[in-house]
Amino acid sequence: MTEIDQFESVFKSAGKTLFQHEEVSIEKVLVVCDGDQAATENFAASCQTFLAVLGKQVQWLVVAGSQFNGIDQLLQLVEQHSPDLVCTHRYLHMKAREYPFSLGSYLDVLTQVSTNPVLVMPHPERISEGSSHQNTNRVMAITSHFTGDYHLASCAAHLTQSGGELWLTHVEDQATLDQYLTIISKIPEIDTDTARKALPEQLLKEPHDYIESCREGLREAGVEVEVINVVVLGHHLRDYKTLIVDHEIDLLVLNTKDEGQLAMHGVAYSLTVELRDIPMFLL
Amino acid sequence: MTNFPGSLFASLDHVPAGVTILFGCLLVGLVLCLALEEKLHAKKSLIVGMFAIVCLLLATGFGILPYQPVIVGSHSLVEHSSVDGEYHDDEHAVNFHADATVGDEAGRHDSSVHVEGHEISMPVYIPAIDWGVIAIILGSSLFVDVTSKSGLFTWIAIKVTKRSGGDPLVLLWFYGAMTVIFSAVLNNVTAMIIVGSLTAVSLERLNRKQLLLGFLLIEGLLTNIGGLLTLISSVPNIIVGTAAGISFMTFFVKAAPYVVVSTIVTLWMGAKIFRIQRLSTDEQKQEAAQLVAGFDEKDGIESWSFFWFGAIMLCLFIITIATTSVLPIVSDLQIGFVALAFGCIMLLRFKSEVDNFYKAIDWDLLGFFMALFIVIYVMEHAGVLNVIGSGIESVLTDLKATPAHATDSSILLVGAALFSSVTDNIPLAAMLANILSSLGTPTDSGLWWSIIFGANLGGNITPIGSASTLVAVTIIHKHKLHLTFGTFVKMAAPYAAVQILMATIYVLLFLR
């Protein structure tokens, strides 16, 4: 009865997840900075410039460093203002730039507790040194499981300037695949050559098909962006870094929440810690 | 009329009654083992193969098998003639100088006299096998297997699913019709595998897994209805149709009206009994349509050129099979050649990896048939089929009457259905075809149709009655749905009763 399984596999493969465009609304933005009022105003101004794509109807609220002292207070402020987006930077009230092994305790908590998305801009000092990210002309969405994620692609599309490039990317971890293939090569019931050929093909096919569906869905929704489909096997961090640098990406959009854990989602955590010079929109 | 291979018309007077009883017991044992195939955890080919070995050993030991040389390259005398020399019939080679006449009055025995030719050495069990039937099964399965790699069947299946808009009732009717057509064009097992797999996937996608049992059961029952549509749709059709000399087109024209009506009635009953209804709100319809829209019919197509080649070849295959009996040259080579030839042509696409398709051939099925033909051949020489034939003759009024007696047609149809419900319908069809052939039943008798309808529809009474219902049950169990032998019988009983009743009326009114 192996034929039953074969045909079920064919039909399952043919059953694809189609992208459904979600309307994203960002009308109120809360800018949080750990500097004084002037520094915070400057930071807010650079955020406004960077997020010009949101339009002029957006209400911008500003919280300076003196307005909060502790994570509880910051969370209360966020709850009080209930913004659609929190715009901030890493290492709030911390002098940890020399030891950049996290986002800082404020952001670590904020990204997981808050239901609102958080835009993490490069540190204000880096911006003042002359950040190259002036707009959102090239936006890259990153996830370890793209298929079926309507929200991520919709948000990324919403943040991309009209006529800009929307990079929808999926890097499948080569090391994990190699590990599975090594195990498969030790199981006599599974044909190793077939697995070696079919497994990577199928792993890449699903996100590839979904991204194509995103392209079609966004076109139908009238979103004028150029969708670029990147689905590869490789090393998460190394390949994303290469893509970001080579294509001069302006903004990364990532999922950070994981229902199964309190900590930030695995791939997102390593990317947010390692990629410190690029704005990140954390969902 | 085509004689059954190795048909024994020589006198069986020399077979002692004890030997016949012994082989009769072996036949009963075989039937019981096939009925208990699942319990024995043994494949059909092995079960029947073991019986074939025992039968051949015993029959040789008792000296009831004809170990004469086989003559090939001879030609028959078709008119009264007077020839000096040596002549050969199927069983004997003797010198003669006499007038020879072909056929007897009943037309039941092709007693043609053969002249010339030469002897070859051939094991006794080789001519026992109906190689025409084996060629049809081997060629068709090869053709269907290679053609399915083109993505043609999955393309059709997904197109149908999308056209339904995801509405459960529409889906049931579409899948039902597709099951019948696929059963008729391909074979009922392949049809059940394709449609059953798609049903499981699409109902899961539509979040309606609670309907899966009903869908699969109805589809399983419909495979045996679809299996009635053409001469090559099921093995009993091939065996009985070949024995009765029914052409492809005659078979189709006579069986199609019943298949259409029975399909509609089965689907209507299925929808009522399993409460499969249309979606009521626009929201539900929109959601279902979106879900099935995600199916991509092009996904399984690796090469469009091969897809179209497969589609054209399938059409040509059906047309050639349908017209084999009237096509010059091809008519002499018969349907088995057509099936094998089309299978080979399709393999051209995979010329460097044809061995993969050879590995995928259902050797269990082919081994089962070959062993079964050998067992029946031995039973014939042991006089068992004569005894069964006499039993049938004593129960029925007149096997040679045209039109057949109403009671004879009804008893044979219902009896065949009941018998094939508890064991495989193929040995039943092979045995009854052989017996009717030997007893001189005319080719236009409705009794042949009684066997065809009974043997096919009997598969709908129990899950072991036919290979396709067994596939349906396998898919049901694969999806963790509870269905015992008893539950199947209980659920299928109303359908089977209506289908057999309708078939009896149909045969009595139109085919007798």
Short mmCIF file of C-alpha atoms in Angstrom, two decimals, chain A residues 1 3-18 20 205 209, chain B residues 154 158 193-194 197-198 200-201 205 290 293-296 299 471 474-475 478-479:
data_model
loop_
_atom_site.label_atom_id
_atom_site.label_comp_id
_atom_site.label_asym_id
_atom_site.label_seq_id
_atom_site.Cartn_x
_atom_site.Cartn_y
_atom_site.Cartn_z
CA MET A 1 0.00 0.00 0.00
CA GLU A 3 1.13 3.85 -3.45
CA ILE A 4 -1.46 5.37 -1.11
CA ASP A 5 1.28 7.22 0.68
CA GLN A 6 2.84 8.29 -2.63
CA PHE A 7 -0.39 9.81 -3.91
CA GLU A 8 -1.14 11.44 -0.54
CA SER A 9 2.30 13.02 -0.71
CA VAL A 10 1.64 14.31 -4.22
CA PHE A 11 -1.67 15.87 -3.17
CA LYS A 12 -0.24 17.28 0.07
CA SER A 13 2.55 18.88 -1.93
CA ALA A 14 0.00 20.33 -4.33
CA GLY A 15 -2.01 21.82 -1.45
CA LYS A 16 -0.29 25.15 -0.97
CA THR A 17 -0.77 27.90 1.54
CA LEU A 18 -1.88 31.03 -0.25
CA GLN A 20 -3.79 36.60 2.26
CA LYS A 205 9.91 24.46 -2.42
CA ASP A 209 5.91 28.75 -3.45
CA THR B 154 -3.44 14.22 -10.21
CA ILE B 158 -7.14 18.57 -8.40
CA ILE B 193 -5.72 4.95 -4.35
CA ILE B 194 -5.86 8.22 -6.31
CA SER B 197 -5.67 9.83 -1.13
CA LEU B 198 -7.01 13.08 -2.53
CA ALA B 200 -8.11 12.43 2.78
CA VAL B 201 -5.92 15.41 1.91
CA ARG B 205 -7.58 20.91 4.30
CA GLN B 290 -10.21 29.81 -0.65
CA ALA B 293 -7.94 27.34 -4.35
CA GLY B 294 -4.62 26.62 -2.64
CA PHE B 295 -4.34 23.33 -4.53
CA ASP B 296 -1.96 23.71 -7.43
CA ASP B 299 2.56 21.00 -8.88
CA VAL B 471 -7.72 -0.27 -0.28
CA THR B 474 -6.65 0.59 4.44
CA ILE B 475 -6.94 4.35 3.89
CA LYS B 478 -4.39 4.86 7.99
CA HIS B 479 -6.34 7.90 9.16
#
